Coordinates of C-alpha atoms in Angstrom, one line a residue:
Chain V
M1058 CA 15.8 55.4 -38.9
I1059 CA 12.6 57.1 -37.3
P1060 CA 12.8 60.3 -36.3
R1061 CA 11.4 61.2 -32.7
R1062 CA 8.1 62.7 -32.4
R1063 CA 8.3 65.8 -30.2
Q1064 CA 5.6 66.2 -27.3
S1065 CA 2.9 68.6 -28.4
P1066 CA 2.4 70.6 -24.8
T1067 CA -1.8 68.5 -24.8
Q1068 CA 0.2 66.2 -25.0
S1069 CA 2.7 66.8 -21.9
A1070 CA -0.2 68.4 -20.0
A1071 CA -2.7 64.5 -19.7
L1072 CA 1.2 63.5 -18.3
T1073 CA 1.2 65.5 -16.0
W1074 CA -2.2 65.4 -14.7
N1075 CA -2.3 61.8 -14.9
L1076 CA 0.4 61.5 -12.4
T1077 CA -0.8 63.7 -10.4
G1078 CA -3.7 61.6 -10.1
L1079 CA -1.6 58.2 -9.2
I1080 CA 0.2 60.0 -6.5
S1081 CA -3.0 60.9 -5.4
K1082 CA -3.8 57.3 -4.8
A1083 CA -0.7 55.6 -4.0
I1084 CA -1.2 58.1 -1.0
A1085 CA -5.0 57.2 -0.7
F1086 CA -3.5 53.8 -0.9
V1087 CA -0.7 54.1 2.3
S1088 CA -3.4 55.8 4.2
L1089 CA -5.7 52.9 4.4
V1090 CA -2.9 50.2 4.8
L1091 CA -1.7 52.7 7.6
A1092 CA -5.3 53.0 9.3
E1093 CA -5.9 49.3 8.8
W1094 CA -3.1 48.8 10.7
V1095 CA -3.4 51.7 13.5
F1096 CA -6.8 50.1 13.9
S1097 CA -6.6 46.7 13.2
A1098 CA -7.6 45.6 16.4
N1099 CA -10.8 48.0 16.5
V1100 CA -11.6 46.7 13.1
Y1101 CA -11.4 43.2 13.3
A1102 CA -13.1 42.0 17.3
V1103 CA -13.1 40.1 19.2
S1104 CA -14.6 36.5 19.3
S1105 CA -17.3 36.5 21.8
M1106 CA -18.2 33.5 24.3
Q1107 CA -21.3 32.6 21.9
E1108 CA -19.2 32.6 18.8
I1109 CA -16.7 30.4 20.4
E1110 CA -18.9 27.6 21.8
Q1111 CA -20.8 28.0 18.5
D1112 CA -17.5 26.9 16.9
Q1113 CA -17.2 23.8 19.5
I1114 CA -20.3 22.7 18.5
E1115 CA -19.5 22.8 14.9
F1116 CA -16.3 21.1 15.1
R1117 CA -17.6 18.3 17.2
Q1118 CA -20.4 17.9 15.0
F1119 CA -17.7 17.3 11.9
F1120 CA -15.8 15.2 13.9
Q1121 CA -19.5 13.3 15.0
S1122 CA -20.8 12.9 11.3
R1123 CA -17.3 11.5 10.2
F1124 CA -16.3 8.8 13.3
P1125 CA -20.1 8.0 13.8
D1126 CA -18.8 5.4 16.6
L1127 CA -17.0 7.3 19.0
D1128 CA -18.0 9.1 22.0
L1129 CA -16.7 12.5 23.3
E1130 CA -14.2 11.0 25.7
D1131 CA -12.7 8.6 23.2
Y1132 CA -11.2 11.8 21.5
R1133 CA -8.6 11.7 23.9
Q1134 CA -6.6 8.4 22.8
G1135 CA -5.6 10.6 19.8
A1136 CA -4.9 8.4 16.9
S1137 CA -5.4 5.0 18.9
A1138 CA -9.2 5.7 19.2
L1139 CA -10.3 6.2 15.4
P1140 CA -11.8 2.9 13.6
Q1141 CA -8.5 3.1 10.6
F1142 CA -6.0 2.7 14.0
S1143 CA -7.3 -0.7 14.4
R1144 CA -4.3 -3.2 12.9
Q1145 CA -1.7 -1.5 14.9
R1146 CA -4.4 -0.8 18.1
S1147 CA -3.5 -4.0 19.7
G1148 CA 0.5 -3.4 19.6
H1149 CA -0.9 -0.2 21.8
Q1150 CA -3.3 -2.4 24.3
I1151 CA -0.2 -4.8 24.9
L1152 CA 2.5 -1.5 25.7
L1153 CA -0.2 -0.7 28.0
S1154 CA -0.6 -3.4 29.7
M1155 CA 2.8 -3.1 30.7
P1156 CA 2.8 1.1 29.9
P1157 CA 6.4 2.5 29.0
Y1158 CA 6.3 5.5 30.6
E1159 CA 4.9 4.3 34.3
T1160 CA 8.9 4.0 35.8
V1161 CA 10.1 7.6 34.2
V1162 CA 6.2 9.2 35.7
K1163 CA 7.3 7.6 39.1
D1164 CA 10.7 8.6 39.1
A1165 CA 9.2 12.1 38.8
Q1166 CA 6.8 12.2 41.4
L1167 CA 9.5 12.2 44.1
L1168 CA 11.3 14.8 42.4
W1169 CA 7.5 16.7 43.0
K1170 CA 8.7 16.1 47.0
Q1171 CA 12.8 16.9 46.4
P1172 CA 13.4 20.2 48.3
M1173 CA 15.2 22.9 45.8
A1174 CA 18.5 24.7 46.7
S1175 CA 16.1 27.3 48.8
G1176 CA 14.5 24.6 50.9
A1177 CA 11.1 24.9 49.2
T1178 CA 9.4 22.2 47.0
L1179 CA 7.9 22.1 43.2
S1180 CA 4.5 21.1 44.7
E1181 CA 5.1 24.0 47.6
C1182 CA 4.7 26.2 44.5
F1183 CA 1.6 24.8 43.4
S1184 CA -0.4 24.6 46.2
G1185 CA -2.6 27.7 45.5
K1186 CA -2.4 26.9 41.6
P1187 CA -5.9 26.0 39.6
P1188 CA -5.9 22.1 38.8
P1189 CA -4.1 21.3 35.8
T1190 CA -7.4 20.5 34.0
A1191 CA -7.4 24.2 33.6
Y1192 CA -4.6 25.4 32.3
P1193 CA -3.6 27.2 30.1
F1194 CA -4.8 30.6 32.0
L1195 CA -4.0 34.2 31.7
F1196 CA -3.3 35.3 34.7
Q1197 CA -2.0 39.2 35.2
G1198 CA -1.3 39.9 30.9
E1199 CA 0.8 36.4 30.8
I1200 CA 0.3 33.1 29.8
H1201 CA 0.9 30.0 32.0
T1202 CA 1.5 26.8 31.4
I1203 CA 2.1 23.7 33.7
E1204 CA 5.8 24.0 32.1
S1205 CA 6.3 28.0 32.3
D1206 CA 5.2 27.2 36.5
I1207 CA 7.3 24.7 36.8
N1208 CA 10.3 27.0 35.4
N1209 CA 9.0 30.5 37.2
C1210 CA 9.1 28.1 40.7
L1211 CA 12.4 26.4 39.6
V1212 CA 13.6 30.0 38.7
Q1213 CA 12.0 31.5 42.1
N1214 CA 14.1 28.7 44.4
G1215 CA 17.4 29.3 42.9
N1216 CA 17.5 26.5 40.1
P1217 CA 18.6 26.9 37.1
V1218 CA 15.8 26.7 34.2
L1219 CA 14.9 23.1 32.2
S1220 CA 15.0 23.5 28.2
S1221 CA 12.3 22.6 26.7
E1222 CA 14.4 19.5 24.9
D1223 CA 14.9 18.5 28.4
E1224 CA 13.2 15.1 29.0
K1225 CA 13.1 16.0 32.9
L1226 CA 10.3 18.9 31.6
A1227 CA 8.1 16.4 30.2
T1228 CA 8.5 14.1 33.0
L1229 CA 7.4 16.4 36.1
V1230 CA 4.4 17.6 33.7
A1231 CA 3.4 13.8 33.7
A1232 CA 3.9 13.9 37.2
Y1233 CA 1.9 16.7 37.7
K1234 CA -0.8 15.3 36.0
S1235 CA -1.3 12.1 36.1
P1236 CA -3.5 11.9 39.1
F1237 CA -5.8 14.0 37.7
R1238 CA -6.3 11.6 34.6
G1239 CA -10.5 11.3 33.8
Q1240 CA -11.4 14.7 34.6
P1241 CA -12.9 17.4 32.4
I1242 CA -10.5 20.1 30.8
D1243 CA -12.2 23.3 32.0
I1244 CA -10.9 26.6 30.1
D1245 CA -11.8 30.4 31.8
I1246 CA -13.4 32.6 28.2
R1247 CA -14.3 34.9 30.4
D1248 CA -11.4 37.4 30.0
E1249 CA -11.6 39.5 26.7
N1250 CA -7.9 38.8 26.2
V1251 CA -8.1 35.1 26.5
R1252 CA -10.3 35.3 23.5
A1253 CA -8.0 37.3 21.7
L1254 CA -5.6 35.0 22.5
Y1255 CA -8.0 32.1 21.0
D1256 CA -8.3 34.1 17.8
E1257 CA -4.8 34.2 17.4
G1258 CA -4.1 29.9 18.1
K1259 CA -7.3 29.9 15.9
Q1260 CA -6.2 31.4 13.1
Y1261 CA -2.2 29.8 13.0
F1262 CA -4.3 26.1 13.4
W1263 CA -6.1 27.3 9.8
A1264 CA -4.0 29.3 8.0
K1265 CA -1.7 27.5 5.5
R1266 CA 2.3 27.4 5.4
G1267 CA 5.2 25.2 5.0
Q1268 CA 6.8 24.1 1.8
M1269 CA 3.3 21.7 1.1
N1270 CA 1.0 24.7 1.7
L1271 CA -0.3 22.7 4.2
S1272 CA -2.6 24.0 7.9
C1273 CA -2.8 22.2 11.0
A1274 CA -6.4 21.5 9.9
N1275 CA -5.5 20.1 6.4
C1276 CA -4.5 16.7 7.9
H1277 CA -5.9 16.6 11.4
V1278 CA -9.9 18.2 10.3
H1279 CA -10.4 17.3 6.5
N1280 CA -8.4 14.1 6.7
A1281 CA -8.3 13.2 9.7
G1282 CA -8.2 9.7 10.5
N1283 CA -6.7 8.7 6.4
Q1284 CA -3.2 7.0 5.7
L1285 CA -0.2 9.5 5.8
R1286 CA 2.1 6.6 4.9
G1287 CA 2.3 4.3 7.7
D1288 CA 0.2 6.4 10.2
V1289 CA -2.9 7.2 10.7
L1290 CA -3.3 10.9 10.9
S1291 CA -5.5 11.8 14.5
S1292 CA -8.0 14.2 14.8
A1293 CA -7.8 17.7 15.9
L1294 CA -10.8 17.0 18.6
G1295 CA -9.0 15.7 21.8
H1296 CA -5.4 17.1 20.8
G1297 CA -3.6 18.0 23.9
A1298 CA -5.6 15.6 26.2
G1299 CA -3.0 13.1 26.0
Y1300 CA -0.3 15.8 26.2
P1301 CA 2.9 14.8 27.5
A1302 CA 2.9 11.3 25.9
F1303 CA 4.8 8.5 26.0
S1304 CA 6.2 8.9 22.0
I1305 CA 7.2 5.7 20.6
R1306 CA 9.2 8.0 18.0
Q1307 CA 11.0 9.4 20.2
F1308 CA 11.9 6.5 22.3
S1309 CA 13.6 4.9 19.2
L1310 CA 15.2 7.2 17.5
S1311 CA 18.3 4.8 16.3
E1312 CA 22.2 4.2 18.1
T1313 CA 23.6 6.4 14.8
E1314 CA 27.3 6.8 14.7
G1315 CA 28.5 8.6 17.7
Q1316 CA 25.5 8.8 20.0
S1317 CA 24.2 6.8 22.6
N1318 CA 20.1 7.2 22.8
Q1319 CA 19.2 7.4 26.4
A1320 CA 15.9 8.6 25.8
S1321 CA 13.0 8.3 27.9
G1322 CA 10.2 8.8 25.4
M1323 CA 8.7 11.6 27.2
Q1324 CA 7.6 14.6 24.7
T1325 CA 5.7 17.4 25.3
L1326 CA 3.0 18.8 23.1
H1327 CA 5.1 22.1 22.1
Q1328 CA 7.7 19.3 21.0
R1329 CA 5.0 17.7 18.7
Y1330 CA 4.1 20.8 17.1
Q1331 CA 7.9 21.6 16.0
Q1332 CA 7.7 17.7 15.1
C1333 CA 4.8 18.4 13.1
N1334 CA 5.8 22.2 11.6
V1335 CA 8.5 20.2 10.3
I1336 CA 6.8 17.2 8.8
A1337 CA 5.0 19.4 7.0
G1338 CA 7.9 21.4 5.8
A1339 CA 7.4 24.8 7.9
A1340 CA 9.7 25.9 10.1
P1341 CA 9.3 25.1 13.6
L1342 CA 8.7 27.6 16.6
P1343 CA 10.3 27.5 19.9
S1344 CA 8.7 26.2 22.3
Q1345 CA 6.9 28.3 24.6
S1346 CA 6.8 30.8 22.0
A1347 CA 3.9 33.2 21.7
T1348 CA 2.0 31.8 18.7
Y1349 CA 2.4 28.0 19.8
L1350 CA 0.9 29.2 23.4
A1351 CA -2.1 30.3 21.8
L1352 CA -2.4 27.3 19.7
E1353 CA -2.2 25.2 22.7
L1354 CA -4.9 27.9 24.6
Y1355 CA -6.9 27.0 20.8
Q1356 CA -6.5 23.5 21.3
A1357 CA -7.5 23.1 24.5
I1358 CA -10.8 25.0 24.3
M1359 CA -12.0 22.8 21.7
N1360 CA -11.0 19.8 23.5
A1361 CA -13.4 21.7 26.7
G1362 CA -15.4 18.7 28.7
L1363 CA -12.8 15.9 27.3
P1364 CA -11.5 13.9 30.3
I1365 CA -7.8 14.5 29.9
D1366 CA -5.7 11.4 29.6
A1367 CA -2.1 12.1 30.4
P1368 CA 0.6 10.6 30.1
G1369 CA -0.5 9.3 27.1
L1370 CA 0.7 7.0 24.3
R1371 CA 1.2 8.1 20.8
Q1372 CA 2.9 7.2 17.2
Chain Y
M712 CA 23.6 0.9 37.5
Y713 CA 20.2 0.7 35.7
P714 CA 17.0 0.9 37.6
T715 CA 15.1 -1.7 37.9
R716 CA 11.1 -2.3 38.4
L717 CA 8.9 -5.3 39.4
K718 CA 5.4 -5.1 39.3
I719 CA 3.5 -7.5 40.1
L720 CA -0.4 -8.2 39.1
P721 CA -3.0 -10.3 39.9
R722 CA -4.7 -12.5 37.6
D723 CA -7.7 -14.7 37.5
T724 CA -5.7 -18.2 37.4
G725 CA -2.5 -16.8 39.3
I726 CA 0.2 -14.1 39.2
E727 CA 1.9 -11.9 36.1
A728 CA 5.0 -10.9 37.1
H729 CA 6.5 -7.9 34.5
C730 CA 10.8 -6.9 34.8
E731 CA 11.4 -3.7 34.2
V732 CA 15.2 -2.4 33.3
L733 CA 16.2 1.2 32.4
H734 CA 18.9 -0.6 30.5
P735 CA 20.1 0.6 27.1
M736 CA 20.7 -2.7 25.7
Y737 CA 23.6 -1.5 23.0
S738 CA 23.6 -3.8 20.1
G739 CA 27.0 -2.0 18.9
K740 CA 26.1 -2.0 15.4
H741 CA 27.9 1.2 15.7
S742 CA 30.8 0.6 18.6
E743 CA 33.6 1.0 15.5
E744 CA 32.5 4.5 14.4
G745 CA 32.2 5.6 17.5
G746 CA 28.9 4.8 19.2
P747 CA 28.0 2.8 22.1
S748 CA 29.9 -0.3 22.5
A749 CA 27.6 -3.1 23.0
N750 CA 26.1 -3.6 26.3
Y751 CA 23.2 -5.4 26.8
I752 CA 20.9 -7.9 29.3
T753 CA 22.0 -11.7 28.4
Q754 CA 20.2 -13.4 31.3
L755 CA 17.8 -12.8 33.3
V756 CA 16.0 -15.2 36.5
F757 CA 12.1 -14.9 38.1
R758 CA 12.1 -16.4 41.4
L759 CA 9.7 -17.2 44.0
N760 CA 10.1 -17.5 47.4
G761 CA 14.3 -18.4 46.7
S762 CA 13.8 -20.8 44.4
I763 CA 14.1 -20.5 40.3
H764 CA 10.7 -20.5 38.6
A765 CA 12.1 -19.3 35.1
E766 CA 15.4 -18.4 33.4
F767 CA 15.2 -15.8 30.3
F768 CA 18.1 -15.2 28.0
L769 CA 18.4 -12.1 25.8
G770 CA 19.8 -10.9 23.0
K771 CA 20.2 -7.4 21.4
F772 CA 17.0 -7.8 19.3
V773 CA 15.1 -7.1 22.7
S774 CA 14.5 -3.5 22.8
K775 CA 15.4 -0.1 24.8
H776 CA 14.5 -0.2 28.5
P777 CA 13.4 -3.8 28.7
V778 CA 10.5 -5.2 29.5
I779 CA 10.1 -8.8 30.4
G780 CA 6.7 -10.4 31.6
T781 CA 6.1 -14.2 33.0
F782 CA 3.4 -15.9 34.5
F783 CA 3.0 -17.7 38.3
E784 CA 0.3 -20.1 38.3
N785 CA 1.0 -21.2 41.9
A786 CA 1.7 -18.7 44.1
T787 CA -0.2 -17.2 47.0
S788 CA -0.7 -14.1 48.7
G789 CA 2.2 -13.6 51.1
D790 CA 5.2 -15.1 48.2
Q791 CA 8.6 -13.6 48.0
I792 CA 9.0 -13.0 43.8
E793 CA 12.3 -11.5 42.5
V794 CA 14.3 -11.2 39.7
S795 CA 17.9 -10.8 38.7
W796 CA 19.6 -9.8 35.8
Q797 CA 23.5 -9.6 34.4
D798 CA 24.6 -7.9 31.2
I799 CA 27.7 -8.1 29.1
S800 CA 29.7 -6.1 30.2
G801 CA 29.6 -7.6 34.2
N802 CA 26.7 -5.2 35.2
Q803 CA 23.9 -7.0 37.1
G804 CA 20.6 -5.5 39.1
Q805 CA 18.1 -7.2 41.3
A806 CA 14.2 -6.1 42.5
S807 CA 11.7 -7.7 44.8
G808 CA 8.4 -8.1 45.8
T809 CA 5.5 -9.9 47.8
V810 CA 2.3 -11.0 46.4
E811 CA -0.4 -8.9 48.6
Chain D
M764 CA 44.2 14.7 -21.8
L765 CA 41.9 11.5 -20.2
N766 CA 42.3 8.3 -22.7
K767 CA 38.6 7.2 -22.8
R768 CA 39.7 3.7 -23.7
R769 CA 42.8 3.8 -21.4
F770 CA 40.6 4.5 -18.7
L771 CA 37.7 2.2 -19.2
Q772 CA 40.4 -0.5 -19.6
K773 CA 42.0 0.7 -16.1
S774 CA 39.2 0.9 -14.3
T775 CA 37.6 -2.7 -15.5
R776 CA 40.7 -4.3 -14.5
W777 CA 40.6 -2.7 -11.5
F778 CA 36.5 -3.8 -10.8
A779 CA 37.4 -7.6 -11.7
L780 CA 40.7 -7.5 -9.5
G781 CA 38.2 -6.3 -7.0
T782 CA 35.4 -9.1 -7.6
L783 CA 38.1 -12.1 -7.7
V784 CA 39.3 -10.7 -4.1
S785 CA 35.8 -10.4 -2.5
L786 CA 35.5 -13.7 -3.9
L787 CA 38.7 -15.3 -1.3
P788 CA 37.6 -17.0 1.6
G789 CA 37.2 -14.8 5.0
V790 CA 37.6 -11.8 3.0
R791 CA 33.7 -10.5 3.4
T792 CA 33.7 -12.2 6.6
A793 CA 36.3 -9.7 8.3
F794 CA 34.7 -6.9 6.7
A795 CA 30.8 -8.1 7.7
S796 CA 33.0 -8.4 11.2
R797 CA 32.7 -5.0 11.9
N798 CA 29.1 -5.8 13.4
F799 CA 29.6 -7.0 16.9
V800 CA 29.2 -10.8 17.3
D801 CA 27.7 -12.6 20.5
P802 CA 29.8 -14.7 22.0
R803 CA 27.2 -17.6 23.1
P804 CA 27.0 -19.8 19.6
E805 CA 23.5 -19.5 19.5
F806 CA 23.1 -16.3 19.5
A807 CA 25.0 -15.6 16.7
S808 CA 23.4 -18.5 14.7
I809 CA 21.8 -17.3 11.6
D810 CA 20.5 -20.8 11.4
T811 CA 17.6 -21.6 13.1
K812 CA 18.2 -25.6 13.3
L813 CA 21.0 -24.7 15.3
I814 CA 19.3 -23.1 17.6
L815 CA 17.0 -25.6 18.2
E816 CA 19.2 -28.6 18.4
F817 CA 21.1 -25.8 21.4
Y818 CA 17.9 -25.4 23.6
F819 CA 15.8 -28.5 22.3
G820 CA 18.3 -31.1 21.1
Q821 CA 16.6 -31.8 18.2
T822 CA 15.1 -29.6 15.4
E823 CA 11.4 -31.4 14.0
A824 CA 8.9 -28.8 14.8
A825 CA 5.2 -29.4 13.8
D826 CA 3.1 -26.4 14.2
D827 CA 0.7 -26.4 16.9
A828 CA -2.4 -24.2 17.2
T829 CA -2.6 -24.0 21.4
I830 CA 0.5 -21.3 21.1
Q831 CA -1.2 -18.0 21.1
I832 CA 0.9 -15.3 19.8
N833 CA -0.6 -11.7 20.1
A834 CA 0.9 -8.7 18.2
P835 CA -0.2 -5.9 16.2
L836 CA -0.9 -6.3 12.7
V837 CA 1.5 -3.0 12.1
S838 CA 3.6 -1.8 14.0
G839 CA 5.0 2.0 13.8
S840 CA 8.2 1.4 14.8
T841 CA 11.7 -1.2 14.2
Q842 CA 12.7 -0.6 18.0
L843 CA 9.5 -1.6 20.0
V844 CA 7.4 -4.2 18.1
P845 CA 5.8 -5.6 21.6
F846 CA 3.9 -9.5 21.5
S847 CA 2.8 -11.8 24.3
I848 CA 3.0 -15.1 23.6
I849 CA 0.6 -18.3 25.7
A850 CA 1.9 -21.4 25.7
P851 CA 0.4 -23.9 27.6
G852 CA 2.2 -27.1 29.0
A853 CA 5.7 -25.4 28.2
E854 CA 8.9 -26.5 29.9
K855 CA 11.0 -24.5 27.2
L856 CA 10.2 -21.6 24.3
V857 CA 12.3 -19.9 22.3
V858 CA 11.1 -16.8 20.1
T859 CA 12.9 -16.0 16.7
S860 CA 12.2 -13.5 14.2
T861 CA 12.6 -13.8 10.7
V862 CA 14.1 -10.7 9.1
N863 CA 16.8 -10.3 11.9
P864 CA 20.5 -11.1 11.0
Q865 CA 20.6 -13.6 13.7
P866 CA 16.8 -15.0 14.5
L867 CA 17.3 -15.6 18.3
I868 CA 15.6 -12.7 20.1
L869 CA 14.9 -14.5 23.6
A870 CA 14.9 -17.6 25.3
M871 CA 12.9 -19.2 28.3
D872 CA 13.5 -21.9 30.3
Q873 CA 10.5 -23.1 32.8
I874 CA 11.7 -25.3 35.8
R875 CA 8.3 -26.4 36.1
E876 CA 6.1 -27.4 33.2
T877 CA 3.2 -25.2 33.5
T878 CA 1.2 -22.4 31.0
A879 CA 4.5 -19.9 30.0
V880 CA 3.6 -16.7 29.7
V881 CA 6.4 -14.1 28.1
K882 CA 5.7 -10.3 27.2
A883 CA 8.3 -8.3 25.6
R884 CA 9.5 -5.9 23.1
A885 CA 11.6 -6.4 20.6
R886 CA 13.6 -5.3 17.5
M887 CA 12.8 -6.4 13.7
Q888 CA 14.5 -4.8 10.8
Q889 CA 11.4 -5.1 8.4
T890 CA 8.1 -6.4 7.9
G891 CA 8.4 -10.2 8.8
D892 CA 7.6 -12.9 11.2
I893 CA 7.7 -13.5 15.3
V894 CA 8.0 -16.8 15.1
C895 CA 7.8 -18.9 18.5
Y896 CA 9.2 -22.6 19.1
V897 CA 7.4 -24.8 22.4
L898 CA 9.5 -28.0 24.0
R899 CA 6.0 -29.8 25.4
N900 CA 6.1 -33.7 26.1
G901 CA 9.2 -34.0 24.2
Q902 CA 8.3 -32.5 21.0
I903 CA 8.7 -29.1 19.3
G904 CA 5.8 -27.0 18.5
R905 CA 5.7 -23.8 16.2
A906 CA 3.9 -20.7 15.7
S907 CA 4.2 -17.7 13.9
R908 CA 2.4 -14.4 13.4
R909 CA 3.2 -11.7 10.9
I910 CA 3.9 -8.2 12.1
M911 CA 4.5 -5.4 9.1
I912 CA 6.8 -2.5 9.8
S913 CA 5.7 0.5 8.3
G914 CA 8.3 3.0 9.9
H915 CA 11.6 3.8 8.9
W916 CA 14.8 1.8 9.4
E917 CA 16.8 2.3 11.5
N918 CA 19.9 0.9 12.5
N919 CA 20.4 -1.5 15.1

């Protein structure tokens, strides 16, 4: 057996010195992390209006060089505007000659004029509100979408809230947006809080997540127009302009065992975000959650100037 | 029971009419596993001023919320176009419109 | 303890018995008829000739270039395949597909022999052709169009 050697006094002194050094380094590190956490709002400044405008210009220039034949207005149609969609486009054109969303949206337009429990109508609720081209906007520290405003109005007038999975909500929003088809998106970014939310949405859009390690931008910027199995990836420019949309996929869910599929196919933007997250192997967030609202705001600011095209037709 | 819409569209050489029925068109594939039993539109008739213009016979391979479009070469303004349908479980529906 | 040889012998015997039973007439159709069958014979038929015989009274068809079928090259869904057909001077019109279990999708009967325009949305189980037969002046014209289905399989 090898005899254990005793530590000499000089060795033990060196060890204690090292230990104190380590502890002090750890304390310094922890305090730095804490400081960054406490002062993070001040460390990272909110994007200025010039920076956002520069973002818009760069974003558009990228797509312009990728799809030189497209005008800015064409992007509102989503993937069906891209040249790679040509093989499926005639199908969309036949479908649009007898629009599949027309009947449900007409029915929803009648609902806007129908009195609720308190006697008021939805359209009276929205009389003082900005047009749908200005949504989403920040008011009294809260971000407003058409969906949240409809639900607020329903609650104020003694009606139950519509869940985000309810197709009625999507059709109501589509009915509100459809008379404004063709008007350009115009989001007010003068408020600093709006720009902070823009930064949050931008972070979500470009950050990687999920089992496949994909960000939104991986597919919809760097691979926009490429084929993903049977589908063409849409371009991020124009996302949201056609929503709520008639989703062919949602419409054509099968009659599985014990279930009947009565879906009319109308889908809100946040439902589409959820689908996208699931496809990429990431956990979907709830509709109208803060992150999705920030993402919607980011995409709306990127689309500024594009005409809205709701209800649209999507794969 | 199932809402029926008739859409009349003027074209260069006549009138195009689209009939949309919000009918589920269950094929009955899963009826024995607890799914909905077969229920789909079997017959759909377009009438021009009361007389039959075109008769459609449909099967279960027509998709949900069917839209059927046809053409009226000799329709003029003021003519009445009617559409009526019946499905396999005896439901019926109709809609009508006037050519402008 | 499991005797491997005995197990193999037994399972082979059962397999052979099952195969023989399935060859008996009517057994397979009894299992297949769990699906709903249309009461109209022309819609339940799996033979296009029977359909043509039922509607037109004859089965000989020739290709006809005047029939226009407009359909997408690729459809993303099996449940919503839109198509439109323009057939000048048609009396009767039959639309079938080559991939569905029963080929007949829809049939149209015009009272006057005018231009037939049919727009509809069909279910197609997989990539295949939409074939249109038109009766005109006592003769059957045929046109077809291939549609690729890129959507996932739906049970209908």
